[in-house]
Short mmCIF file of C-alpha atoms in Angstrom, two decimals:
data_model
loop_
_atom_site.label_atom_id
_atom_site.label_comp_id
_atom_site.label_asym_id
_atom_site.label_seq_id
_atom_site.Cartn_x
_atom_site.Cartn_y
_atom_site.Cartn_z
CA MET K 1 8.80 7.87 17.42
CA GLN K 2 11.50 10.43 18.47
CA LEU K 3 11.04 13.62 17.61
CA GLU K 4 14.45 13.65 15.61
CA GLN K 5 13.05 10.44 13.44
CA TYR K 6 9.84 12.28 13.26
CA GLN K 7 11.10 16.12 11.93
CA GLU K 8 13.90 13.73 9.83
CA GLU K 9 11.25 11.90 7.99
CA HIS K 10 8.16 14.96 8.00
CA TYR K 11 10.32 17.82 7.34
CA PRO K 12 13.31 17.14 5.79
CA ILE K 13 14.21 21.46 4.80
CA ALA K 14 14.79 23.25 7.68
CA PRO K 15 12.80 26.44 6.77
CA GLY K 16 14.51 28.95 5.00
CA ASN K 17 16.38 26.64 3.13
CA GLY K 18 14.67 27.81 -0.40
CA PRO K 19 15.18 26.15 -3.67
CA GLY K 20 18.61 25.89 -5.28
CA ASN K 21 20.13 26.51 -1.86
CA GLU K 22 23.28 23.42 -1.84
CA GLU K 23 22.39 23.05 1.30
CA SER K 24 18.77 22.79 1.33
CA VAL K 25 19.80 20.07 -1.31
CA GLU K 26 22.12 18.33 1.13
CA HIS K 27 20.12 17.98 4.35
CA ASN K 28 17.45 16.40 1.32
CA ILE K 29 19.53 13.24 1.37
CA THR K 30 21.26 12.85 4.13
CA ASN K 31 17.47 13.34 6.21
CA PRO K 32 15.00 12.59 3.43
CA GLY K 33 11.31 12.44 3.61
CA TYR K 34 8.56 11.29 1.36
CA TRP K 35 7.36 14.41 -0.40
CA LEU K 36 8.34 12.84 -4.49
CA THR K 37 7.97 9.57 -3.10
CA ARG K 38 4.00 10.67 -2.68
CA PHE K 39 3.73 12.29 -5.67
CA MET K 40 5.36 8.89 -7.72
CA ILE K 41 2.95 6.62 -5.53
CA LEU K 42 -0.39 8.71 -6.92
CA ARG K 43 1.41 8.93 -10.36
CA LEU K 44 1.63 6.13 -11.20
CA LEU K 45 -1.83 4.77 -9.47
CA GLY K 46 -3.52 7.11 -11.58
CA LEU K 47 -2.24 5.57 -14.77
CA VAL K 48 -3.01 1.93 -13.25
CA TYR K 49 -6.83 3.49 -12.13
CA ALA K 50 -7.11 4.57 -15.58
CA ILE K 51 -5.81 1.32 -17.65
CA ALA K 52 -8.54 -0.41 -15.13
CA PHE K 53 -11.77 2.00 -15.96
CA LEU K 54 -10.70 1.74 -19.48
CA VAL K 55 -11.12 -2.30 -19.19
CA ALA K 56 -14.46 -1.56 -17.78
CA ILE K 57 -15.84 0.95 -20.77
CA ASN K 58 -14.49 -1.47 -23.43
CA GLN K 59 -15.14 -5.00 -21.54
CA VAL K 60 -18.65 -4.95 -19.01
CA LEU K 61 -21.52 -4.42 -21.69
CA PRO K 62 -20.20 -7.77 -23.24
CA LEU K 63 -18.97 -9.01 -19.94
CA ILE K 64 -22.08 -8.17 -17.15
CA GLY K 65 -24.01 -5.77 -18.91
CA SER K 66 -27.63 -6.27 -19.46
CA HIS K 67 -27.21 -8.71 -22.59
CA GLY K 68 -23.50 -9.45 -21.42
CA LEU K 69 -22.99 -13.53 -20.78
CA THR K 70 -23.15 -13.01 -16.82
CA PRO K 71 -25.82 -10.60 -16.72
CA VAL K 72 -25.26 -8.89 -13.57
CA ASN K 73 -29.05 -7.98 -12.44
CA LEU K 74 -29.02 -12.32 -12.22
CA TYR K 75 -26.19 -12.31 -9.89
CA LEU K 76 -27.81 -9.36 -7.61
CA ASP K 77 -30.73 -11.62 -7.69
CA ARG K 78 -28.02 -14.53 -6.42
CA VAL K 79 -26.60 -12.74 -3.82
CA THR K 80 -29.87 -11.64 -2.13
CA ALA K 81 -31.28 -14.48 -2.20
CA ALA K 82 -28.25 -16.37 -0.58
CA TYR K 83 -28.12 -13.87 2.27
CA GLY K 84 -32.08 -13.06 3.10
CA SER K 85 -32.15 -9.39 1.78
CA VAL K 86 -30.70 -6.58 -0.62
CA ALA K 87 -29.63 -4.94 2.41
CA ALA K 88 -27.73 -8.43 3.19
CA GLY K 89 -26.27 -8.77 -0.05
CA PHE K 90 -25.26 -4.39 0.06
CA LEU K 91 -23.32 -5.07 3.06
CA ARG K 92 -21.57 -8.16 2.30
CA LEU K 93 -20.58 -6.81 -1.28
CA PRO K 94 -20.66 -3.46 -1.37
CA SER K 95 -20.89 -1.34 -4.34
CA LEU K 96 -23.01 1.69 -6.32
CA PHE K 97 -24.49 -0.97 -9.00
CA TRP K 98 -26.75 -1.92 -6.59
CA PHE K 99 -28.64 1.40 -6.22
CA SER K 100 -28.66 1.15 -10.28
CA HIS K 101 -26.94 -1.98 -12.70
CA SER K 102 -28.22 0.12 -16.28
CA ASP K 103 -25.66 -0.30 -18.65
CA ALA K 104 -25.82 3.86 -18.56
CA ALA K 105 -24.78 3.44 -14.96
CA PHE K 106 -21.70 1.28 -15.73
CA MET K 107 -20.85 3.75 -18.75
CA ILE K 108 -21.34 6.75 -16.37
CA LEU K 109 -19.41 5.61 -13.74
CA GLY K 110 -16.87 4.25 -16.13
CA TRP K 111 -15.63 7.04 -17.47
CA THR K 112 -15.93 8.92 -14.34
CA GLY K 113 -13.52 6.79 -13.04
CA LEU K 114 -11.35 7.05 -15.84
CA LEU K 115 -11.32 11.07 -15.62
CA LEU K 116 -10.89 10.99 -12.73
CA ALA K 117 -7.39 9.31 -12.94
CA LEU K 118 -6.47 10.73 -15.63
CA LEU K 119 -6.92 13.77 -13.40
CA VAL K 120 -4.54 11.90 -10.56
CA MET K 121 -1.97 11.15 -13.27
CA ALA K 122 -1.84 14.67 -14.54
CA GLY K 123 -0.71 15.20 -10.57
CA TYR K 124 -3.95 16.49 -9.12
CA ALA K 125 -5.40 15.01 -6.02
CA ASN K 126 -6.71 15.03 -2.39
CA ALA K 127 -8.53 12.93 -0.42
CA ILE K 128 -11.89 12.92 -2.14
CA ILE K 129 -10.75 12.39 -5.40
CA MET K 130 -8.80 9.43 -3.96
CA ALA K 131 -11.90 8.03 -2.43
CA MET K 132 -13.92 8.24 -5.63
CA LEU K 133 -12.10 6.32 -7.34
CA TRP K 134 -12.02 3.59 -4.70
CA VAL K 135 -15.59 3.49 -4.05
CA LEU K 136 -15.61 3.15 -8.32
CA TYR K 137 -13.94 0.30 -8.42
CA MET K 138 -14.71 -1.74 -5.70
CA SER K 139 -18.41 -1.48 -7.72
CA PHE K 140 -17.08 -3.19 -10.26
CA VAL K 141 -15.28 -5.75 -8.81
CA HIS K 142 -17.93 -6.60 -6.64
CA VAL K 143 -20.25 -7.05 -9.19
CA GLY K 144 -17.72 -8.21 -11.98
CA GLN K 145 -18.17 -12.24 -10.83
CA GLU K 146 -15.71 -14.49 -12.12
CA TRP K 147 -14.60 -11.75 -14.96
CA TYR K 148 -13.44 -9.29 -12.19
CA GLY K 149 -11.96 -12.93 -9.71
CA TYR K 150 -7.91 -11.69 -9.68
CA GLY K 151 -5.73 -11.42 -7.47
CA TRP K 152 -4.86 -7.20 -8.71
CA GLU K 153 -8.81 -6.84 -8.46
CA ILE K 154 -9.00 -6.66 -4.56
CA GLN K 155 -5.14 -5.12 -4.29
CA LEU K 156 -5.79 -2.71 -6.59
CA THR K 157 -8.34 -1.22 -3.86
CA GLU K 158 -6.53 -1.67 -0.83
CA THR K 159 -3.45 0.10 -2.33
CA GLY K 160 -6.14 2.66 -3.70
CA PHE K 161 -8.29 3.18 0.03
CA LEU K 162 -4.60 3.43 1.96
CA ALA K 163 -3.85 6.53 -1.13
CA ILE K 164 -6.34 8.36 -0.08
CA PHE K 165 -4.84 9.05 3.74
CA LEU K 166 -1.53 10.19 1.78
CA CYS K 167 -3.07 13.18 0.93
CA PRO K 168 -4.99 16.34 2.27
CA LEU K 169 -8.57 16.77 2.22
CA LEU K 170 -8.49 19.18 -0.28
CA ASP K 171 -5.41 20.58 -1.66
CA MET K 172 -5.23 18.99 -4.92
CA ARG K 173 -1.52 20.75 -5.74
CA PRO K 174 0.95 18.24 -6.67
CA PHE K 175 3.01 18.78 -3.69
CA PRO K 176 0.79 20.10 -1.02
CA LYS K 177 1.76 22.31 2.24
CA ARG K 178 1.07 18.61 4.70
CA ALA K 179 3.37 16.09 5.07
CA PRO K 180 2.33 12.04 3.69
CA PRO K 181 2.14 10.94 7.17
CA PHE K 182 5.24 8.58 7.54
CA LEU K 183 2.65 5.75 8.97
CA ILE K 184 0.20 5.65 6.11
CA ILE K 185 4.02 4.51 4.26
CA ILE K 186 4.50 1.85 6.41
CA LEU K 187 1.40 1.04 5.78
CA PHE K 188 2.31 0.64 2.04
CA ARG K 189 5.88 -1.46 3.55
CA TRP K 190 3.04 -3.56 4.56
CA LEU K 191 1.27 -4.23 1.86
CA ILE K 192 4.64 -4.94 0.24
CA PHE K 193 5.56 -7.54 2.70
CA ARG K 194 2.33 -9.13 2.37
CA ILE K 195 2.20 -9.59 -1.80
CA MET K 196 5.45 -10.40 -2.13
CA PHE K 197 6.54 -12.83 1.02
CA GLY K 198 2.51 -14.24 0.81
CA ALA K 199 3.79 -15.05 -3.54
CA SER K 200 6.43 -16.54 -2.21
CA LEU K 201 5.10 -19.29 -0.21
CA ILE K 202 2.37 -20.32 -2.08
CA LYS K 203 5.22 -21.78 -4.45
CA LEU K 204 7.41 -23.16 -2.45
CA ARG K 205 4.61 -24.49 -0.96
CA GLY K 206 2.65 -24.98 -3.78
CA ASP K 207 5.02 -26.89 -6.61
CA ALA K 208 8.16 -28.73 -6.02
CA ILE K 209 9.65 -27.06 -9.31
CA TRP K 210 9.57 -23.76 -7.36
CA ARG K 211 11.55 -25.62 -4.52
CA ASN K 212 14.01 -27.43 -7.51
CA ALA K 213 13.99 -24.15 -9.56
CA THR K 214 12.89 -25.80 -12.84
CA ALA K 215 10.10 -23.41 -12.49
CA LEU K 216 10.88 -21.80 -15.37
CA TYR K 217 11.35 -24.15 -17.95
CA TYR K 218 7.17 -23.73 -18.79
CA GLN K 219 6.57 -21.06 -17.14
CA PHE K 220 6.35 -18.92 -20.32
CA GLU K 221 4.89 -21.21 -22.24
CA THR K 222 2.16 -21.81 -20.17
CA GLN K 223 1.46 -18.38 -18.99
CA PRO K 224 -1.88 -17.14 -19.22
CA ILE K 225 -1.21 -14.69 -22.69
CA PRO K 226 2.03 -15.00 -23.39
CA GLY K 227 3.75 -11.41 -24.65
CA PRO K 228 6.09 -10.80 -27.70
CA LEU K 229 9.37 -11.43 -25.87
CA SER K 230 7.90 -14.83 -24.29
CA ARG K 231 9.39 -17.63 -26.65
CA TRP K 232 12.48 -16.10 -26.11
CA PHE K 233 12.86 -15.82 -22.43
CA HIS K 234 11.32 -19.50 -23.33
CA PHE K 235 14.84 -20.75 -24.78
CA LEU K 236 17.06 -19.82 -22.88
CA PRO K 237 19.34 -21.61 -22.02
CA HIS K 238 18.53 -24.05 -18.38
CA THR K 239 20.65 -22.30 -16.58
CA TRP K 240 20.02 -18.62 -16.77
CA LEU K 241 16.27 -19.55 -16.17
CA LYS K 242 17.11 -21.42 -12.98
CA ALA K 243 19.16 -17.86 -11.85
CA GLY K 244 15.87 -17.05 -12.72
CA VAL K 245 13.91 -18.45 -10.19
CA TRP K 246 16.14 -18.08 -7.53
CA PHE K 247 16.24 -14.65 -8.26
CA ASN K 248 12.41 -15.03 -8.18
CA HIS K 249 13.23 -16.25 -4.54
CA LEU K 250 15.81 -12.92 -3.83
CA ALA K 251 12.87 -11.05 -4.65
CA GLU K 252 10.12 -13.00 -3.17
CA LEU K 253 11.23 -14.61 0.02
CA VAL K 254 14.30 -12.46 1.11
CA ALA K 255 13.62 -8.85 -0.17
CA PRO K 256 10.43 -8.20 1.76
CA TRP K 257 12.23 -8.75 4.95
CA PHE K 258 14.37 -5.75 4.92
CA VAL K 259 11.90 -2.90 3.28
CA PHE K 260 11.15 -1.99 7.23
CA TRP K 261 14.96 -2.11 7.67
CA PRO K 262 17.16 1.49 7.74
CA ARG K 263 17.62 3.56 4.58
CA LEU K 264 20.43 1.49 2.89
CA ALA K 265 18.60 -2.20 3.28
CA ARG K 266 15.06 -0.58 2.31
CA HIS K 267 16.70 1.01 -0.89
CA ILE K 268 18.01 -1.89 -1.90
CA ALA K 269 15.29 -4.10 -1.17
CA GLY K 270 12.79 -1.75 -2.86
CA VAL K 271 15.20 -1.39 -5.99
CA VAL K 272 15.03 -5.60 -5.70
CA ILE K 273 11.41 -5.70 -6.13
CA ILE K 274 10.98 -3.29 -8.26
CA LEU K 275 13.31 -4.67 -10.95
CA PHE K 276 12.11 -8.28 -10.22
CA GLN K 277 8.01 -6.59 -11.57
CA LEU K 278 9.66 -5.41 -14.31
CA ASN K 279 10.89 -8.50 -15.45
CA ILE K 280 7.66 -9.86 -14.71
CA PHE K 281 6.55 -7.54 -17.25
CA LEU K 282 8.46 -7.98 -20.18
CA SER K 283 8.12 -11.51 -20.41
CA GLY K 284 4.66 -11.79 -20.69
CA ASN K 285 0.68 -10.41 -20.49
CA LEU K 286 -0.45 -10.39 -16.24
CA SER K 287 -2.53 -7.62 -16.71
CA PHE K 288 -1.60 -4.35 -14.32
CA LEU K 289 -0.59 -6.76 -11.55
CA ASN K 290 3.36 -5.55 -12.07
CA VAL K 291 2.70 -1.93 -12.48
CA LEU K 292 0.49 -2.20 -9.49
CA THR K 293 2.63 -4.28 -7.41
CA VAL K 294 5.54 -1.32 -8.02
CA ILE K 295 3.47 0.83 -5.85
CA PRO K 296 3.74 -0.01 -2.50
CA ALA K 297 7.80 -1.00 -2.87
CA LEU K 298 7.99 3.07 -4.01
CA ALA K 299 7.19 3.51 -0.29
CA CYS K 300 10.57 1.48 -0.25
CA LEU K 301 12.81 4.53 -1.12
CA ASP K 302 12.69 8.60 0.41
CA ASP K 303 13.29 11.86 -1.60
CA GLY K 304 17.46 11.10 -0.90
CA PHE K 305 16.41 8.43 -3.44
CA TRP K 306 14.83 10.48 -5.77
CA SER K 307 16.43 13.44 -5.80
CA ARG K 308 19.33 11.60 -6.91
CA ILE K 309 17.26 10.19 -10.70
CA LEU K 310 13.79 12.61 -10.55
CA PRO K 311 14.70 16.33 -12.77
CA ARG K 312 16.03 19.04 -10.39
CA GLN K 313 12.84 21.44 -11.23
CA LEU K 314 10.43 18.52 -9.46
CA VAL K 315 12.70 17.89 -6.52
CA GLU K 316 12.66 21.41 -5.74
CA LYS K 317 9.29 21.70 -6.31
CA ALA K 318 9.02 19.09 -2.78
CA GLN K 319 12.25 20.82 -1.43
CA GLU K 320 9.36 24.59 -1.45
CA ALA K 321 6.73 22.17 0.24
CA SER K 322 8.75 20.91 2.58
CA ALA K 323 10.64 24.18 3.40
CA HIS K 324 7.12 25.66 3.71
CA ALA K 325 5.09 22.44 6.28
CA ILE K 326 2.46 23.27 7.91
CA GLU K 327 1.81 20.10 10.62
CA SER K 328 -1.74 18.48 10.00
CA LYS K 329 -2.97 17.29 13.08
CA PRO K 330 -6.01 15.58 11.58
CA MET K 331 -4.24 13.98 8.87
CA HIS K 332 -1.77 12.08 11.70
CA THR K 333 -4.44 11.76 13.34
CA THR K 334 -6.92 9.92 11.08
CA ALA K 335 -3.15 7.68 9.73
CA MET K 336 -3.30 6.67 13.79
CA VAL K 337 -6.49 5.57 13.06
CA ILE K 338 -5.80 3.85 10.35
CA THR K 339 -2.96 1.65 11.10
CA ILE K 340 -4.76 0.63 14.02
CA VAL K 341 -8.09 -0.51 11.73
CA ILE K 342 -5.21 -2.23 9.60
CA GLY K 343 -3.26 -3.67 11.99
CA LEU K 344 -6.16 -5.60 13.57
CA LEU K 345 -7.41 -6.14 10.16
CA SER K 346 -3.97 -7.62 9.30
CA ILE K 347 -4.99 -10.67 11.76
CA ARG K 348 -6.23 -13.50 10.02
CA PRO K 349 -4.47 -12.57 6.64
CA ALA K 350 -0.57 -12.54 8.51
CA ILE K 351 -2.08 -16.42 9.86
CA ASN K 352 -2.94 -17.40 6.88
CA LEU K 353 0.47 -16.62 5.29
CA LEU K 354 2.01 -18.97 8.63
CA SER K 355 -0.82 -21.13 7.41
CA PRO K 356 0.13 -24.50 6.04
CA ARG K 357 -2.98 -24.13 4.08
CA GLN K 358 -2.33 -21.05 3.04
CA ILE K 359 -4.92 -19.43 0.34
CA MET K 360 -4.21 -16.70 -1.81
CA ASN K 361 -6.08 -13.81 -3.28
CA THR K 362 -8.65 -13.77 -0.85
CA SER K 363 -10.23 -11.11 0.99
CA PHE K 364 -11.55 -11.33 4.66
CA ASP K 365 -13.41 -7.41 5.14
CA PRO K 366 -16.44 -6.94 2.62
CA LEU K 367 -14.25 -3.13 1.78
CA ASP K 368 -11.07 -5.35 0.57
CA LEU K 369 -8.93 -3.65 3.07
CA VAL K 370 -6.55 -6.40 3.47
CA ASN K 371 -6.04 -8.85 1.74
CA THR K 372 -3.91 -12.35 0.73
CA TYR K 373 -1.88 -12.29 -2.01
CA GLY K 374 0.41 -14.90 -4.42
CA ALA K 375 0.09 -16.76 -7.79
CA PHE K 376 1.24 -19.39 -10.05
CA GLY K 377 1.50 -21.97 -7.01
CA THR K 378 1.15 -24.04 -8.92
CA VAL K 379 2.68 -24.30 -12.77
CA GLY K 380 1.20 -25.49 -15.70
CA LYS K 381 3.62 -28.18 -17.60
CA GLU K 382 1.48 -27.59 -21.33
CA ARG K 383 -0.43 -25.57 -22.81
CA LEU K 384 -4.32 -25.94 -24.11
CA ASN K 385 -6.48 -23.96 -25.48
CA VAL K 386 -9.72 -23.99 -26.31
CA VAL K 387 -10.48 -22.60 -29.85
CA LEU K 388 -14.08 -21.81 -30.89
CA GLU K 389 -14.61 -22.51 -34.91
CA GLY K 390 -17.42 -21.40 -36.72
CA THR K 391 -18.71 -22.40 -39.78
CA MET K 392 -21.30 -21.33 -42.86
CA ASP K 393 -21.53 -25.25 -44.37
CA ASN K 394 -24.37 -27.69 -43.96
CA ASP K 395 -22.31 -30.10 -42.69
CA THR K 396 -20.92 -30.77 -38.60
CA SER K 397 -17.55 -32.95 -39.29
CA ASP K 398 -14.33 -31.80 -39.85
CA ALA K 399 -14.47 -32.44 -43.18
CA ALA K 400 -16.79 -28.94 -43.53
CA HIS K 401 -14.75 -25.34 -43.44
CA TRP K 402 -13.96 -24.35 -39.87
CA LYS K 403 -12.84 -20.89 -39.31
CA PRO K 404 -11.08 -20.03 -35.88
CA TYR K 405 -12.24 -16.70 -34.00
CA ILE K 406 -9.32 -15.22 -33.32
CA TYR K 407 -8.42 -13.94 -30.03
CA LYS K 408 -6.75 -10.69 -29.32
CA GLY K 409 -4.03 -12.01 -26.94
CA LEU K 410 -4.79 -16.12 -26.33
CA PRO K 411 -2.84 -17.86 -29.38
CA VAL K 412 -5.20 -19.35 -31.87
CA LEU K 413 -3.05 -18.73 -35.62
CA LEU K 414 0.27 -20.38 -35.67
CA ASP K 415 2.04 -17.98 -37.26
CA GLN K 416 0.61 -15.50 -35.33
CA PRO K 417 3.12 -13.89 -32.42
CA SER K 418 2.33 -12.97 -29.57
CA PRO K 419 1.00 -9.35 -28.78
CA GLN K 420 1.90 -7.01 -25.79
CA ILE K 421 -1.37 -6.76 -23.66
CA ALA K 422 -0.19 -5.44 -20.62
CA PRO K 423 -1.41 -3.38 -18.49
CA TYR K 424 -4.56 -3.75 -20.33
CA GLN K 425 -6.40 -7.11 -19.19
CA LEU K 426 -8.64 -8.71 -21.80
CA ARG K 427 -10.85 -10.77 -19.35
CA LEU K 428 -12.63 -13.16 -22.27
CA ASP K 429 -8.62 -13.95 -23.08
CA TRP K 430 -8.05 -15.29 -19.54
CA GLN K 431 -11.20 -16.41 -18.51
CA MET K 432 -11.06 -18.98 -21.33
CA TRP K 433 -7.51 -20.13 -20.49
CA PHE K 434 -9.07 -21.47 -16.96
CA ALA K 435 -11.56 -23.09 -19.11
CA SER K 436 -8.94 -24.87 -21.30
CA MET K 437 -8.20 -26.63 -18.38
CA SER K 438 -11.56 -27.66 -17.85
CA THR K 439 -14.91 -29.00 -18.77
CA PRO K 440 -17.93 -26.46 -20.17
CA ASN K 441 -19.67 -27.62 -17.03
CA GLU K 442 -17.57 -25.37 -14.76
CA TYR K 443 -17.91 -22.67 -17.11
CA PRO K 444 -21.20 -22.56 -18.35
CA TRP K 445 -21.33 -19.04 -19.88
CA THR K 446 -19.70 -20.31 -22.69
CA LEU K 447 -22.64 -21.96 -23.91
CA HIS K 448 -23.95 -17.93 -23.92
CA LEU K 449 -20.83 -17.14 -25.60
CA VAL K 450 -21.78 -19.67 -28.34
CA TYR K 451 -25.44 -18.57 -28.70
CA LYS K 452 -23.87 -15.61 -29.46
CA LEU K 453 -21.84 -15.93 -32.00
CA LEU K 454 -24.20 -17.93 -33.57
CA HIS K 455 -26.37 -14.74 -34.15
CA ASN K 456 -23.33 -13.12 -34.71
CA ASP K 457 -23.92 -10.60 -31.75
CA ARG K 458 -22.45 -7.16 -31.78
CA ASP K 459 -20.90 -6.79 -28.27
CA ALA K 460 -19.73 -10.64 -27.96
CA VAL K 461 -17.46 -10.47 -31.53
CA GLY K 462 -16.55 -7.10 -30.77
CA LEU K 463 -14.46 -9.33 -27.52
CA PHE K 464 -12.72 -11.39 -30.25
CA ALA K 465 -10.02 -9.85 -32.73
CA LYS K 466 -12.08 -9.56 -35.65
CA ASP K 467 -15.09 -11.11 -37.22
CA PRO K 468 -14.35 -14.15 -39.09
CA PHE K 469 -17.54 -14.33 -40.86
CA ASN K 470 -18.01 -10.45 -41.17
CA GLY K 471 -21.69 -9.25 -40.22
CA THR K 472 -22.85 -13.35 -41.42
CA PRO K 473 -24.05 -15.38 -38.38
CA PRO K 474 -22.04 -18.85 -38.68
CA ARG K 475 -24.33 -22.10 -39.64
CA TYR K 476 -22.63 -24.09 -36.90
CA ILE K 477 -20.05 -23.64 -33.83
CA ARG K 478 -18.13 -25.46 -32.07
CA ALA K 479 -15.08 -25.62 -29.66
CA ILE K 480 -12.12 -27.89 -29.86
CA LEU K 481 -9.23 -28.18 -27.10
CA TYR K 482 -5.64 -27.97 -28.74
CA ARG K 483 -2.61 -28.23 -27.09
CA TYR K 484 0.13 -25.07 -27.88
CA ALA K 485 4.18 -25.62 -27.72
CA PHE K 486 6.19 -22.36 -29.04
CA ALA K 487 7.98 -23.40 -32.28
CA PRO K 488 11.42 -22.60 -32.25
CA PRO K 489 13.05 -19.40 -32.85
CA GLY K 490 14.38 -19.29 -36.65
CA ASN K 491 12.10 -22.41 -38.10
CA PRO K 492 12.18 -23.02 -41.75
CA GLN K 493 8.16 -22.10 -41.85
CA GLY K 494 8.39 -18.91 -39.38
CA LEU K 495 6.19 -20.39 -37.19
CA TRP K 496 5.31 -18.69 -33.60
CA TRP K 497 3.69 -21.48 -32.35
CA LYS K 498 3.22 -25.64 -32.94
CA ARG K 499 0.20 -27.41 -31.65
CA GLU K 500 -2.29 -30.84 -32.24
CA ARG K 501 -5.70 -31.38 -31.36
CA ILE K 502 -6.51 -33.14 -28.05
CA ASP K 503 -10.32 -33.15 -28.25
CA THR K 504 -13.51 -32.07 -29.08
CA TRP K 505 -14.28 -29.22 -26.03
CA LEU K 506 -18.27 -28.84 -27.05
CA PRO K 507 -19.78 -30.00 -29.77
CA PRO K 508 -21.15 -28.42 -33.31
CA MET K 509 -24.34 -26.52 -32.22
CA SER K 510 -26.46 -24.16 -33.82
CA ALA K 511 -28.75 -21.17 -33.67
CA ASN K 512 -31.43 -23.41 -33.23
CA ASP K 513 -30.27 -26.70 -31.09
CA LYS K 514 -33.02 -27.58 -29.07
CA ILE K 515 -30.81 -28.86 -26.00
CA LEU K 516 -28.63 -24.74 -26.11
CA LEU K 517 -31.81 -23.36 -25.72
CA ASP K 518 -33.02 -25.34 -22.96
CA PHE K 519 -29.86 -24.63 -21.14
CA LEU K 520 -29.91 -21.06 -21.76
CA LYS K 521 -33.39 -21.03 -20.02
CA ALA K 522 -33.05 -22.62 -17.37
CA GLU K 523 -29.66 -20.53 -16.55
CA GLY K 524 -31.67 -17.53 -17.04
CA TRP K 525 -30.14 -16.82 -20.16
CA ASN K 526 -33.56 -16.01 -21.83
CA PRO K 527 -32.44 -16.67 -26.04
#
């Protein structure tokens, strides 16, 4: 990099041009750096971490705790057996929970992560804090099993790792005197390129309805957890929905190529990607994925952009830090080393992008440093839902009085509007959406869930919106597979959904059902 470019990127305000100086402001706009960009990236990443750890605090024990649906001790035992030793298992799936995976350990690490994330949100971050957040969250991901098997989990670990090297080692101030290393900004742009371009290719290769622009005829209705605006989007004119697909291709297929271009093209690309993520956020509940994806897109925007839209007081603080910047050779040397490492680890993900057998949401290294991403390579054309139902009657026929367990996000009641859940995530609801397209044999933990509901297990019942039996264990539980569809707005009955019964997904079972008890023992879930 030439000296002039380096100075423009890292020291946009000449010494002596203090805050409030008009010459300083003009210089900042024409020769921008990334002080405000770093500020925005870290604050938003702190928010995502806070949400992710809050989800863990609320749900990790019912899911993978000592009495969870898939207890972590059994999982670590299987990993140890598969790799031959605890040490080999740790090297393949690094996690602090190898040292202790008690329920107390889960809560201590979850609350520690939340508090550190809130500190970052408040504007105080350094490399040590960001490294702690990365290690803590990776520890949850690597023992989370299917509950943490989503692309945004490894995307958060990759994003969090890069953020470590944006910060000074010790200085926690919102605007430290050390400039953000430009090479790390480039790595964030490489990340958003892979996220967006990979998502585009998986769609174009995976399903003809993305190529003929009809995917949005179905996507809003059949997505995992629809949101309050999903029905409105679903009933838009088909011309608009086709235009939405073309906007999808613009943001995922075209815009990524401009994230490395000069300022104007790069700014436009960044704004297009951010607006696209905002649109997806409004149209459904995809956990914190869309907020997380905005973070690397922010690296397309420099301080010249932020100077025009952020409060002047904030801009002046960044200018003051820039004016008194201290060059940190260790930071830049570290950034160069990390860039080389990421470059080497990017070879396999890059080959995957070009492969006709492209895979998505996969890590290629034990630390999840460089991954491959993608979503909705295929779009379902009908919405299937498994609804768990219980009864107090001594009768297992349809004539019995069956009461449904109401999910917190998935539709059950026909007059129940879709709630706003994102950026929070309901991990049981997501897995039940997947299960509805499969069988209990592929989701054996659903039988463990039934057993727990038959005993009115507090943690299991707490995964639902409410207890239909008010603390009394039901006599029988079954699971029915339904086909759901949006009811047209303004229908006379005031319904949000309509549905039809397809089949019995799980037959009625009682607490002393021998087949159920034998299955649980075989799985190691001793009743």
